[in-house]
PDB file of C-alpha atoms in Angstrom:
ATOM      1  CA  UNK B  35     -73.478  53.369  48.905  1.00 47.00           C
ATOM      2  CA  UNK B  36     -71.967  50.192  50.355  1.00 52.00           C
ATOM      3  CA  UNK B  37     -74.866  48.242  48.852  1.00 53.00           C
ATOM      4  CA  UNK B  38     -73.781  49.268  45.345  1.00 58.00           C
ATOM      5  CA  UNK B  39     -70.014  48.779  45.764  1.00 64.00           C
ATOM      6  CA  UNK B  40     -70.116  45.003  45.025  1.00 65.00           C
ATOM      7  CA  UNK B  41     -71.776  45.924  41.711  1.00 65.00           C
ATOM      8  CA  UNK B  42     -69.969  49.148  40.813  1.00 72.00           C
ATOM      9  CA  UNK B  43     -66.390  47.930  41.302  1.00 77.00           C
ATOM     10  CA  UNK B  44     -66.649  44.767  39.129  1.00 77.00           C
ATOM     11  CA  UNK B  45     -68.662  46.767  36.576  1.00 75.00           C
ATOM     12  CA  UNK B  46     -65.956  49.432  36.470  1.00 80.00           C
ATOM     13  CA  UNK B  47     -63.255  46.766  36.142  1.00 82.00           C
ATOM     14  CA  UNK B  48     -65.073  45.142  33.241  1.00 79.00           C
ATOM     15  CA  UNK B  49     -65.668  48.492  31.540  1.00 79.00           C
ATOM     16  CA  UNK B  50     -62.021  49.568  31.841  1.00 82.00           C
ATOM     17  CA  UNK B  51     -60.863  46.199  30.532  1.00 82.00           C
ATOM     18  CA  UNK B  52     -63.324  46.412  27.628  1.00 77.00           C
ATOM     19  CA  UNK B  53     -62.192  49.933  26.636  1.00 77.00           C
ATOM     20  CA  UNK B  54     -58.530  48.937  26.871  1.00 82.00           C
ATOM     21  CA  UNK B  55     -59.235  45.823  24.780  1.00 79.00           C
ATOM     22  CA  UNK B  56     -60.966  47.862  22.048  1.00 73.00           C
ATOM     23  CA  UNK B  57     -57.930  50.154  21.690  1.00 75.00           C
ATOM     24  CA  UNK B  58     -55.447  47.301  22.005  1.00 79.00           C
ATOM     25  CA  UNK B  59     -57.310  45.242  19.398  1.00 74.00           C
ATOM     26  CA  UNK B  60     -57.553  48.208  17.028  1.00 69.00           C
ATOM     27  CA  UNK B  61     -53.813  48.926  17.367  1.00 74.00           C
ATOM     28  CA  UNK B  62     -52.988  45.303  16.585  1.00 75.00           C
ATOM     29  CA  UNK B  63     -55.209  45.248  13.502  1.00 70.00           C
ATOM     30  CA  UNK B  64     -53.754  48.534  12.245  1.00 70.00           C
ATOM     31  CA  UNK B  65     -50.244  47.157  12.724  1.00 72.00           C
ATOM     32  CA  UNK B  66     -51.113  44.090  10.635  1.00 66.00           C
ATOM     33  CA  UNK B  67     -52.723  46.106   7.850  1.00 62.00           C
ATOM     34  CA  UNK B  68     -49.990  48.762   7.786  1.00 59.00           C
ATOM     35  CA  UNK B  69     -50.371  51.347   5.021  1.00 62.00           C
ATOM     36  CA  UNK B  70     -52.739  49.120   3.045  1.00 67.00           C
ATOM     37  CA  UNK B  71     -55.795  50.822   4.566  1.00 65.00           C
ATOM     38  CA  UNK B  72     -54.918  54.166   3.000  1.00 67.00           C
ATOM     39  CA  UNK B  73     -54.380  52.447  -0.355  1.00 70.00           C
ATOM     40  CA  UNK B  74     -57.756  50.686  -0.103  1.00 69.00           C
ATOM     41  CA  UNK B  75     -59.525  53.918   0.748  1.00 69.00           C
ATOM     42  CA  UNK B  76     -57.985  55.677  -2.246  1.00 69.00           C
ATOM     43  CA  UNK B  77     -58.399  52.808  -4.703  1.00 71.00           C
ATOM     44  CA  UNK B  78     -61.856  51.406  -3.911  1.00 70.00           C
ATOM     45  CA  UNK B  79     -63.925  54.553  -3.449  1.00 73.00           C
ATOM     46  CA  UNK B  80     -64.601  55.497  -7.057  1.00 76.00           C
ATOM     47  CA  UNK B  81     -68.371  55.644  -6.488  1.00 82.00           C
ATOM     48  CA  UNK B  82     -70.835  55.546  -3.604  1.00 85.00           C
ATOM     49  CA  UNK B  83     -71.387  51.774  -3.731  1.00 87.00           C
ATOM     50  CA  UNK B  84     -67.691  50.841  -3.674  1.00 88.00           C
ATOM     51  CA  UNK B  85     -67.116  53.513  -1.014  1.00 88.00           C
ATOM     52  CA  UNK B  86     -69.811  51.969   1.200  1.00 91.00           C
ATOM     53  CA  UNK B  87     -68.383  48.463   0.736  1.00 91.00           C
ATOM     54  CA  UNK B  88     -64.871  49.722   1.498  1.00 87.00           C
ATOM     55  CA  UNK B  89     -66.121  51.517   4.629  1.00 88.00           C
ATOM     56  CA  UNK B  90     -67.875  48.349   5.801  1.00 90.00           C
ATOM     57  CA  UNK B  91     -64.796  46.182   5.252  1.00 87.00           C
ATOM     58  CA  UNK B  92     -62.269  48.485   6.922  1.00 84.00           C
ATOM     59  CA  UNK B  93     -64.532  49.295   9.884  1.00 85.00           C
ATOM     60  CA  UNK B  94     -65.218  45.598  10.446  1.00 84.00           C
ATOM     61  CA  UNK B  95     -61.475  44.988  10.329  1.00 79.00           C
ATOM     62  CA  UNK B  96     -60.587  47.787  12.774  1.00 76.00           C
ATOM     63  CA  UNK B  97     -63.740  47.496  14.910  1.00 73.00           C
ATOM     64  CA  UNK B  98     -64.020  51.285  15.129  1.00 75.00           C
ATOM     65  CA  UNK B  99     -66.097  53.561  12.938  1.00 82.00           C
ATOM     66  CA  UNK B 100     -64.512  56.620  14.568  1.00 80.00           C
ATOM     67  CA  UNK B 101     -61.005  55.524  13.553  1.00 78.00           C
ATOM     68  CA  UNK B 102     -62.089  54.902   9.953  1.00 83.00           C
ATOM     69  CA  UNK B 103     -63.973  58.200   9.623  1.00 85.00           C
ATOM     70  CA  UNK B 104     -61.152  60.192  11.246  1.00 82.00           C
ATOM     71  CA  UNK B 105     -58.709  58.484   8.876  1.00 81.00           C
ATOM     72  CA  UNK B 106     -60.987  59.411   5.977  1.00 84.00           C
ATOM     73  CA  UNK B 107     -61.161  63.038   7.122  1.00 85.00           C
ATOM     74  CA  UNK B 108     -57.357  63.139   7.304  1.00 81.00           C
ATOM     75  CA  UNK B 109     -57.084  61.771   3.750  1.00 81.00           C
ATOM     76  CA  UNK B 110     -59.612  64.339   2.491  1.00 84.00           C
ATOM     77  CA  UNK B 111     -57.659  67.084   4.209  1.00 83.00           C
ATOM     78  CA  UNK B 112     -54.467  65.824   2.527  1.00 79.00           C
ATOM     79  CA  UNK B 113     -56.316  65.710  -0.831  1.00 81.00           C
ATOM     80  CA  UNK B 114     -55.610  61.987  -1.160  1.00 78.00           C
ATOM     81  CA  UNK B 115     -59.378  61.461  -1.185  1.00 81.00           C
ATOM     82  CA  UNK B 116     -62.093  63.744  -2.535  1.00 83.00           C
ATOM     83  CA  UNK B 117     -65.041  64.895  -0.457  1.00 87.00           C
ATOM     84  CA  UNK B 118     -67.471  62.889  -2.599  1.00 86.00           C
ATOM     85  CA  UNK B 119     -65.356  59.739  -2.342  1.00 85.00           C
ATOM     86  CA  UNK B 120     -65.376  60.085   1.447  1.00 88.00           C
ATOM     87  CA  UNK B 121     -69.176  60.076   1.751  1.00 90.00           C
ATOM     88  CA  UNK B 122     -69.539  56.425   0.774  1.00 90.00           C
ATOM     89  CA  UNK B 123     -66.858  55.441   3.299  1.00 90.00           C
ATOM     90  CA  UNK B 124     -68.693  57.335   6.069  1.00 91.00           C
ATOM     91  CA  UNK B 125     -71.928  55.500   5.281  1.00 93.00           C
ATOM     92  CA  UNK B 126     -70.160  52.140   5.130  1.00 92.00           C
ATOM     93  CA  UNK B 127     -68.457  52.772   8.473  1.00 90.00           C
ATOM     94  CA  UNK B 128     -71.879  53.056  10.111  1.00 91.00           C
ATOM     95  CA  UNK B 129     -72.741  49.554   8.907  1.00 92.00           C
ATOM     96  CA  UNK B 130     -69.307  48.090   9.657  1.00 90.00           C
ATOM     97  CA  UNK B 131     -69.502  49.101  13.313  1.00 87.00           C
ATOM     98  CA  UNK B 132     -72.496  46.780  13.798  1.00 89.00           C
ATOM     99  CA  UNK B 133     -70.221  43.726  13.485  1.00 87.00           C
ATOM    100  CA  UNK B 134     -69.020  44.249  17.055  1.00 82.00           C
ATOM    101  CA  UNK B 135     -72.595  44.269  18.415  1.00 85.00           C
ATOM    102  CA  UNK B 136     -73.280  40.916  16.732  1.00 86.00           C
ATOM    103  CA  UNK B 137     -70.090  39.575  18.304  1.00 81.00           C
ATOM    104  CA  UNK B 138     -71.010  40.961  21.733  1.00 79.00           C
ATOM    105  CA  UNK B 139     -74.415  39.255  21.610  1.00 81.00           C
ATOM    106  CA  UNK B 140     -72.742  35.837  21.639  1.00 77.00           C
ATOM    107  CA  UNK B 141     -72.401  34.422  25.145  1.00 71.00           C
ATOM    108  CA  UNK B 142     -68.699  33.593  24.834  1.00 70.00           C
ATOM    109  CA  UNK B 143     -67.265  35.441  27.830  1.00 69.00           C
ATOM    110  CA  UNK B 144     -66.452  32.203  29.616  1.00 70.00           C
ATOM    111  CA  UNK B 145     -64.158  31.217  26.718  1.00 74.00           C
ATOM    112  CA  UNK B 146     -62.172  34.476  26.871  1.00 78.00           C
ATOM    113  CA  UNK B 147     -59.076  32.725  28.212  1.00 81.00           C
ATOM    114  CA  UNK B 148     -58.649  30.630  25.041  1.00 83.00           C
ATOM    115  CA  UNK B 149     -57.800  33.407  22.539  1.00 83.00           C
ATOM    116  CA  UNK B 150     -55.804  35.184  25.252  1.00 85.00           C
ATOM    117  CA  UNK B 151     -53.662  32.087  25.869  1.00 89.00           C
ATOM    118  CA  UNK B 152     -53.079  31.447  22.156  1.00 87.00           C
ATOM    119  CA  UNK B 153     -52.340  35.116  21.539  1.00 86.00           C
ATOM    120  CA  UNK B 154     -49.888  35.329  24.431  1.00 86.00           C
ATOM    121  CA  UNK B 155     -48.124  32.232  23.111  1.00 88.00           C
ATOM    122  CA  UNK B 156     -47.741  33.848  19.677  1.00 84.00           C
ATOM    123  CA  UNK B 157     -46.436  37.071  21.238  1.00 84.00           C
ATOM    124  CA  UNK B 158     -43.870  35.206  23.339  1.00 83.00           C
ATOM    125  CA  UNK B 159     -42.772  32.611  20.799  1.00 78.00           C
ATOM    126  CA  UNK B 160     -43.372  34.356  17.471  1.00 68.00           C
ATOM    127  CA  UNK B 161     -40.135  35.391  15.799  1.00 70.00           C
ATOM    128  CA  UNK B 162     -41.800  37.481  13.089  1.00 72.00           C
ATOM    129  CA  UNK B 163     -43.535  40.774  13.659  1.00 73.00           C
ATOM    130  CA  UNK B 164     -46.661  39.541  11.888  1.00 74.00           C
ATOM    131  CA  UNK B 165     -47.072  36.622  14.303  1.00 80.00           C
ATOM    132  CA  UNK B 166     -46.590  38.954  17.266  1.00 82.00           C
ATOM    133  CA  UNK B 167     -49.227  41.302  15.861  1.00 80.00           C
ATOM    134  CA  UNK B 168     -51.641  38.406  15.334  1.00 83.00           C
ATOM    135  CA  UNK B 169     -51.033  37.440  18.939  1.00 85.00           C
ATOM    136  CA  UNK B 170     -51.867  40.984  20.019  1.00 83.00           C
ATOM    137  CA  UNK B 171     -55.173  40.784  18.141  1.00 81.00           C
ATOM    138  CA  UNK B 172     -56.090  37.503  19.845  1.00 85.00           C
ATOM    139  CA  UNK B 173     -55.162  38.831  23.295  1.00 86.00           C
ATOM    140  CA  UNK B 174     -57.221  41.971  22.640  1.00 83.00           C
ATOM    141  CA  UNK B 175     -60.181  39.870  21.495  1.00 80.00           C
ATOM    142  CA  UNK B 176     -59.979  37.724  24.614  1.00 85.00           C
ATOM    143  CA  UNK B 177     -59.770  40.773  26.885  1.00 85.00           C
ATOM    144  CA  UNK B 178     -62.804  42.255  25.144  1.00 79.00           C
ATOM    145  CA  UNK B 179     -64.808  39.085  25.843  1.00 80.00           C
ATOM    146  CA  UNK B 180     -63.557  39.003  29.428  1.00 83.00           C
ATOM    147  CA  UNK B 181     -64.548  42.638  29.985  1.00 80.00           C
ATOM    148  CA  UNK B 182     -68.050  41.910  28.714  1.00 76.00           C
ATOM    149  CA  UNK B 183     -68.271  38.839  30.936  1.00 78.00           C
ATOM    150  CA  UNK B 184     -67.267  40.849  34.022  1.00 79.00           C
ATOM    151  CA  UNK B 185     -69.857  43.530  33.226  1.00 77.00           C
ATOM    152  CA  UNK B 186     -72.562  40.944  32.636  1.00 72.00           C
ATOM    153  CA  UNK B 187     -71.845  39.262  35.972  1.00 75.00           C
ATOM    154  CA  UNK B 188     -71.679  42.631  37.749  1.00 74.00           C
ATOM    155  CA  UNK B 189     -75.122  43.833  36.639  1.00 70.00           C
ATOM    156  CA  UNK B 190     -76.881  40.602  37.602  1.00 67.00           C
ATOM    157  CA  UNK B 191     -77.667  41.796  41.188  1.00 67.00           C
ATOM    158  CA  UNK B 192     -79.147  45.068  39.888  1.00 64.00           C
ATOM    159  CA  UNK B 193     -82.387  43.282  39.047  1.00 58.00           C
ATOM    160  CA  UNK B 194     -83.067  42.929  42.780  1.00 61.00           C
ATOM    161  CA  UNK B 195     -82.530  46.618  43.582  1.00 62.00           C
ATOM    162  CA  UNK B 196     -85.781  48.655  43.471  1.00 60.00           C
ATOM    163  CA  UNK B 197     -83.981  51.988  43.054  1.00 62.00           C
ATOM    164  CA  UNK B 198     -82.163  50.722  39.967  1.00 59.00           C
ATOM    165  CA  UNK B 199     -85.370  49.307  38.530  1.00 59.00           C
ATOM    166  CA  UNK B 200     -87.102  52.678  38.947  1.00 64.00           C
ATOM    167  CA  UNK B 201     -84.225  54.489  37.233  1.00 62.00           C
ATOM    168  CA  UNK B 202     -84.191  52.001  34.377  1.00 63.00           C
ATOM    169  CA  UNK B 203     -87.914  52.543  33.861  1.00 63.00           C
ATOM    170  CA  UNK B 204     -87.143  56.188  33.139  1.00 64.00           C
ATOM    171  CA  UNK B 205     -85.180  55.048  30.080  1.00 67.00           C
ATOM    172  CA  UNK B 206     -88.455  53.868  28.566  1.00 74.00           C
ATOM    173  CA  UNK B 207     -88.714  57.449  27.295  1.00 84.00           C
ATOM    174  CA  UNK B 208     -86.776  57.040  24.014  1.00 86.00           C
ATOM    175  CA  UNK B 209     -85.604  60.666  23.890  1.00 89.00           C
ATOM    176  CA  UNK B 210     -84.133  60.437  27.378  1.00 88.00           C
ATOM    177  CA  UNK B 211     -82.595  57.058  26.589  1.00 87.00           C
ATOM    178  CA  UNK B 212     -80.957  58.443  23.431  1.00 89.00           C
ATOM    179  CA  UNK B 213     -79.566  61.376  25.399  1.00 89.00           C
ATOM    180  CA  UNK B 214     -78.080  59.009  27.988  1.00 87.00           C
ATOM    181  CA  UNK B 215     -76.557  56.875  25.210  1.00 87.00           C
ATOM    182  CA  UNK B 216     -75.016  59.914  23.505  1.00 88.00           C
ATOM    183  CA  UNK B 217     -73.584  61.230  26.774  1.00 86.00           C
ATOM    184  CA  UNK B 218     -72.144  57.856  27.746  1.00 83.00           C
ATOM    185  CA  UNK B 219     -70.459  57.525  24.353  1.00 83.00           C
ATOM    186  CA  UNK B 220     -68.895  60.988  24.578  1.00 83.00           C
ATOM    187  CA  UNK B 221     -67.563  60.189  28.060  1.00 78.00           C
ATOM    188  CA  UNK B 222     -66.334  56.679  27.239  1.00 76.00           C
ATOM    189  CA  UNK B 223     -65.099  57.626  23.743  1.00 73.00           C
ATOM    190  CA  UNK B 224     -66.491  54.316  22.461  1.00 76.00           C
ATOM    191  CA  UNK B 225     -69.880  53.612  20.917  1.00 81.00           C
ATOM    192  CA  UNK B 226     -69.033  49.903  21.129  1.00 80.00           C
ATOM    193  CA  UNK B 227     -68.877  50.164  24.930  1.00 80.00           C
ATOM    194  CA  UNK B 228     -72.258  51.916  25.107  1.00 84.00           C
ATOM    195  CA  UNK B 229     -73.902  49.441  22.748  1.00 86.00           C
ATOM    196  CA  UNK B 230     -72.251  46.565  24.625  1.00 84.00           C
ATOM    197  CA  UNK B 231     -73.668  47.838  27.920  1.00 84.00           C
ATOM    198  CA  UNK B 232     -77.119  48.184  26.324  1.00 87.00           C
ATOM    199  CA  UNK B 233     -76.928  44.599  25.031  1.00 87.00           C
ATOM    200  CA  UNK B 234     -75.964  43.369  28.503  1.00 83.00           C
ATOM    201  CA  UNK B 235     -78.782  45.303  30.208  1.00 84.00           C
ATOM    202  CA  UNK B 236     -81.342  44.033  27.697  1.00 87.00           C
ATOM    203  CA  UNK B 237     -79.986  40.498  28.090  1.00 84.00           C
ATOM    204  CA  UNK B 238     -80.372  40.755  31.879  1.00 80.00           C
ATOM    205  CA  UNK B 239     -83.942  42.069  31.364  1.00 82.00           C
ATOM    206  CA  UNK B 240     -83.101  45.338  33.092  1.00 81.00           C
ATOM    207  CA  UNK B 241     -84.155  47.176  29.923  1.00 84.00           C
ATOM    208  CA  UNK B 242     -86.787  46.339  27.358  1.00 87.00           C
ATOM    209  CA  UNK B 243     -85.968  46.265  23.655  1.00 90.00           C
ATOM    210  CA  UNK B 244     -87.234  49.784  22.879  1.00 91.00           C
ATOM    211  CA  UNK B 245     -85.134  51.328  25.668  1.00 89.00           C
ATOM    212  CA  UNK B 246     -82.080  49.409  24.454  1.00 91.00           C
ATOM    213  CA  UNK B 247     -82.678  50.662  20.905  1.00 93.00           C
ATOM    214  CA  UNK B 248     -82.883  54.245  22.201  1.00 92.00           C
ATOM    215  CA  UNK B 249     -79.531  53.842  23.985  1.00 90.00           C
ATOM    216  CA  UNK B 250     -78.042  52.366  20.820  1.00 92.00           C
ATOM    217  CA  UNK B 251     -79.288  55.295  18.730  1.00 92.00           C
ATOM    218  CA  UNK B 252     -77.813  57.720  21.236  1.00 90.00           C
ATOM    219  CA  UNK B 253     -74.466  55.941  20.937  1.00 89.00           C
ATOM    220  CA  UNK B 254     -74.582  56.548  17.176  1.00 89.00           C
ATOM    221  CA  UNK B 255     -74.951  60.272  17.842  1.00 89.00           C
ATOM    222  CA  UNK B 256     -72.265  60.378  20.537  1.00 86.00           C
ATOM    223  CA  UNK B 257     -69.665  58.916  18.190  1.00 85.00           C
ATOM    224  CA  UNK B 258     -69.950  62.057  16.028  1.00 85.00           C
ATOM    225  CA  UNK B 259     -68.094  64.074  18.682  1.00 83.00           C
ATOM    226  CA  UNK B 260     -64.699  62.573  17.766  1.00 78.00           C
ATOM    227  CA  UNK B 261     -65.189  63.025  14.031  1.00 81.00           C
ATOM    228  CA  UNK B 262     -66.322  66.624  14.421  1.00 82.00           C
ATOM    229  CA  UNK B 263     -63.273  67.427  16.537  1.00 81.00           C
ATOM    230  CA  UNK B 264     -61.083  65.760  13.930  1.00 79.00           C
ATOM    231  CA  UNK B 265     -62.499  68.014  11.196  1.00 82.00           C
ATOM    232  CA  UNK B 266     -62.110  71.321  13.071  1.00 80.00           C
ATOM    233  CA  UNK B 267     -59.273  73.416  11.671  1.00 80.00           C
ATOM    234  CA  UNK B 268     -58.995  71.238   8.574  1.00 81.00           C
ATOM    235  CA  UNK B 269     -59.851  72.077   4.968  1.00 85.00           C
ATOM    236  CA  UNK B 270     -63.400  72.901   3.933  1.00 87.00           C
ATOM    237  CA  UNK B 271     -63.709  69.475   2.286  1.00 87.00           C
ATOM    238  CA  UNK B 272     -62.673  67.728   5.519  1.00 86.00           C
ATOM    239  CA  UNK B 273     -65.121  69.855   7.507  1.00 90.00           C
ATOM    240  CA  UNK B 274     -67.915  68.956   5.078  1.00 90.00           C
ATOM    241  CA  UNK B 275     -67.105  65.272   5.628  1.00 89.00           C
ATOM    242  CA  UNK B 276     -67.493  65.645   9.408  1.00 88.00           C
ATOM    243  CA  UNK B 277     -70.738  67.600   8.973  1.00 91.00           C
ATOM    244  CA  UNK B 278     -72.100  64.937   6.629  1.00 91.00           C
ATOM    245  CA  UNK B 279     -71.450  62.284   9.279  1.00 90.00           C
ATOM    246  CA  UNK B 280     -73.233  64.371  11.911  1.00 90.00           C
ATOM    247  CA  UNK B 281     -76.161  65.201   9.613  1.00 90.00           C
ATOM    248  CA  UNK B 282     -76.662  61.600   8.536  1.00 91.00           C
ATOM    249  CA  UNK B 283     -76.599  60.277  12.103  1.00 91.00           C
ATOM    250  CA  UNK B 284     -78.779  63.068  13.455  1.00 92.00           C
ATOM    251  CA  UNK B 285     -81.511  62.691  10.799  1.00 91.00           C
ATOM    252  CA  UNK B 286     -81.539  58.877  10.958  1.00 92.00           C
ATOM    253  CA  UNK B 287     -81.739  58.971  14.773  1.00 93.00           C
ATOM    254  CA  UNK B 288     -84.609  61.485  14.734  1.00 94.00           C
ATOM    255  CA  UNK B 289     -86.505  59.272  12.288  1.00 93.00           C
ATOM    256  CA  UNK B 290     -85.692  56.189  14.378  1.00 92.00           C
ATOM    257  CA  UNK B 291     -86.920  57.772  17.610  1.00 93.00           C
ATOM    258  CA  UNK B 292     -90.157  58.944  15.995  1.00 93.00           C
ATOM    259  CA  UNK B 293     -90.765  55.433  14.632  1.00 93.00           C
ATOM    260  CA  UNK B 294     -89.266  53.485  17.528  1.00 92.00           C
ATOM    261  CA  UNK B 295     -92.389  51.410  18.290  1.00 92.00           C
ATOM    262  CA  UNK B 296     -92.958  50.106  14.720  1.00 94.00           C
ATOM    263  CA  UNK B 297     -89.195  49.679  14.367  1.00 94.00           C
ATOM    264  CA  UNK B 298     -89.117  47.564  17.552  1.00 92.00           C
ATOM    265  CA  UNK B 299     -91.913  45.406  16.134  1.00 93.00           C
ATOM    266  CA  UNK B 300     -89.955  44.981  12.909  1.00 93.00           C
ATOM    267  CA  UNK B 301     -86.883  43.893  14.902  1.00 94.00           C
ATOM    268  CA  UNK B 302     -88.946  41.325  16.811  1.00 92.00           C
ATOM    269  CA  UNK B 303     -90.310  39.979  13.531  1.00 93.00           C
ATOM    270  CA  UNK B 304     -86.861  39.801  11.918  1.00 91.00           C
ATOM    271  CA  UNK B 305     -85.301  38.215  15.011  1.00 89.00           C
ATOM    272  CA  UNK B 306     -87.940  35.457  15.078  1.00 85.00           C
ATOM    273  CA  UNK B 307     -87.846  34.638  18.794  1.00 80.00           C
ATOM    274  CA  UNK B 308     -84.108  35.195  19.335  1.00 86.00           C
ATOM    275  CA  UNK B 309     -82.739  36.085  22.775  1.00 90.00           C
ATOM    276  CA  UNK B 310     -83.174  39.737  23.850  1.00 88.00           C
ATOM    277  CA  UNK B 311     -79.470  40.528  23.455  1.00 89.00           C
ATOM    278  CA  UNK B 312     -79.534  39.160  19.892  1.00 92.00           C
ATOM    279  CA  UNK B 313     -82.643  41.230  19.164  1.00 93.00           C
ATOM    280  CA  UNK B 314     -80.825  44.434  20.092  1.00 93.00           C
ATOM    281  CA  UNK B 315     -77.751  43.430  18.057  1.00 92.00           C
ATOM    282  CA  UNK B 316     -80.072  42.811  15.090  1.00 93.00           C
ATOM    283  CA  UNK B 317     -81.703  46.201  15.702  1.00 94.00           C
ATOM    284  CA  UNK B 318     -78.265  47.825  15.484  1.00 94.00           C
ATOM    285  CA  UNK B 319     -77.623  46.218  12.090  1.00 93.00           C
ATOM    286  CA  UNK B 320     -81.120  46.909  10.761  1.00 94.00           C
ATOM    287  CA  UNK B 321     -81.096  50.557  11.863  1.00 94.00           C
ATOM    288  CA  UNK B 322     -77.811  51.328  10.128  1.00 93.00           C
ATOM    289  CA  UNK B 323     -78.496  49.317   6.966  1.00 94.00           C
ATOM    290  CA  UNK B 324     -81.916  50.931   6.466  1.00 93.00           C
ATOM    291  CA  UNK B 325     -80.462  54.389   7.128  1.00 92.00           C
ATOM    292  CA  UNK B 326     -77.638  53.905   4.619  1.00 93.00           C
ATOM    293  CA  UNK B 327     -79.984  52.500   1.948  1.00 92.00           C
ATOM    294  CA  UNK B 328     -82.341  55.444   2.431  1.00 90.00           C
ATOM    295  CA  UNK B 329     -79.565  58.014   2.013  1.00 89.00           C
ATOM    296  CA  UNK B 330     -77.240  56.360  -0.543  1.00 88.00           C
ATOM    297  CA  UNK B 331     -79.232  57.498  -3.566  1.00 85.00           C
ATOM    298  CA  UNK B 332     -79.334  61.071  -2.210  1.00 88.00           C
ATOM    299  CA  UNK B 333     -75.569  61.386  -1.717  1.00 88.00           C
ATOM    300  CA  UNK B 334     -74.982  63.483  -4.888  1.00 87.00           C
ATOM    301  CA  UNK B 335     -77.783  65.878  -3.878  1.00 89.00           C
ATOM    302  CA  UNK B 336     -76.489  66.176  -0.298  1.00 88.00           C
ATOM    303  CA  UNK B 337     -72.929  66.669  -1.562  1.00 87.00           C
ATOM    304  CA  UNK B 338     -74.069  69.503  -3.836  1.00 89.00           C
ATOM    305  CA  UNK B 339     -75.876  71.231  -0.982  1.00 89.00           C
ATOM    306  CA  UNK B 340     -72.915  70.943   1.389  1.00 88.00           C
ATOM    307  CA  UNK B 341     -70.549  72.264  -1.284  1.00 86.00           C
ATOM    308  CA  UNK B 342     -72.843  75.233  -1.883  1.00 88.00           C
ATOM    309  CA  UNK B 343     -73.199  75.928   1.835  1.00 87.00           C
ATOM    310  CA  UNK B 344     -69.499  75.446   2.633  1.00 81.00           C
ATOM    311  CA  UNK B 345     -67.499  76.017  -0.569  1.00 83.00           C
ATOM    312  CA  UNK B 346     -63.763  75.530  -0.808  1.00 76.00           C
ATOM    313  CA  UNK B 347     -61.683  78.571  -0.049  1.00 72.00           C
ATOM    314  CA  UNK B 348     -60.260  80.233  -3.170  1.00 67.00           C
ATOM    315  CA  UNK B 349     -56.578  79.466  -3.586  1.00 58.00           C
ATOM    316  CA  UNK B 350     -54.292  82.369  -2.848  1.00 52.00           C
ATOM    317  CA  UNK B 351     -52.087  83.379  -5.788  1.00 52.00           C
ATOM    318  CA  UNK B 352     -48.400  82.783  -5.292  1.00 47.00           C
ATOM    319  CA  UNK B 353     -46.486  85.967  -4.409  1.00 51.00           C
ATOM    320  CA  UNK B 354     -44.691  87.515  -7.354  1.00 50.00           C
ATOM    321  CA  UNK B 355     -40.912  87.275  -7.311  1.00 50.00           C
ATOM    322  CA  UNK B 356     -39.129  90.578  -6.956  1.00 44.00           C
TER     323      UNK B 356
END
């Protein structure tokens, strides 16, 4: 156990810092946007295409697909958004969440102190709330980079540990790798953290590309846990929205796992000799974009089926006055 402590403790520190930074960054971005997000969701979701684009934009802004989908479920439950309007947003959120993986793939951990210093200066010297909130975003961004840097440095010695290498080889089974990714995401409550860890492990050559893709797919499934919990006890329309998210992720992941070898070859071709960590980040984007394009045209059909399977409850007549 003492052999692993020099790895586990810095890795845990980096992971905790990363998770804190994700929440801190999201809070800062929500504070800046205020109530505009709800207005955007209601105004720009008239059809599937605009719903997808809106989901992409807001998820990229907040860096959390779970937050956007839970917000969407709440709006559907409040009848500020229809069930069919919500479906495009859910699909767009799956694409928007890939922005963070592209950001993680950049080797910028050593520059983490720069946005943190600027952000802290804005928080201390800014006299307007907006400047303070911008400072919070920059500090959160810097902490996110620093957390990734600590994790990357922590896993470096793992390459020399035979026991770790043997365990990592077990992740070459894509179904097992996806299960590990889903479990890690449920525990950490952050698909970004799971995908970030996968990118780091692939970058350190502890995992090959296919195993990293399996972990990434599992993270996509694990993120459904929050949205399902958010839909329990809500209206039938809100529950249908959560079930649509689960169904879409589950079917796209099953297809991805069955076709993981040709998909890995496609990623290598698209990445054109990029670094391993960039290859996995590109795989994350490609997987979600292809999945959304494959399903977008079927949204009306899927919506009809879900409405038939889980119809709205009939409204109770108002009690007669005596």
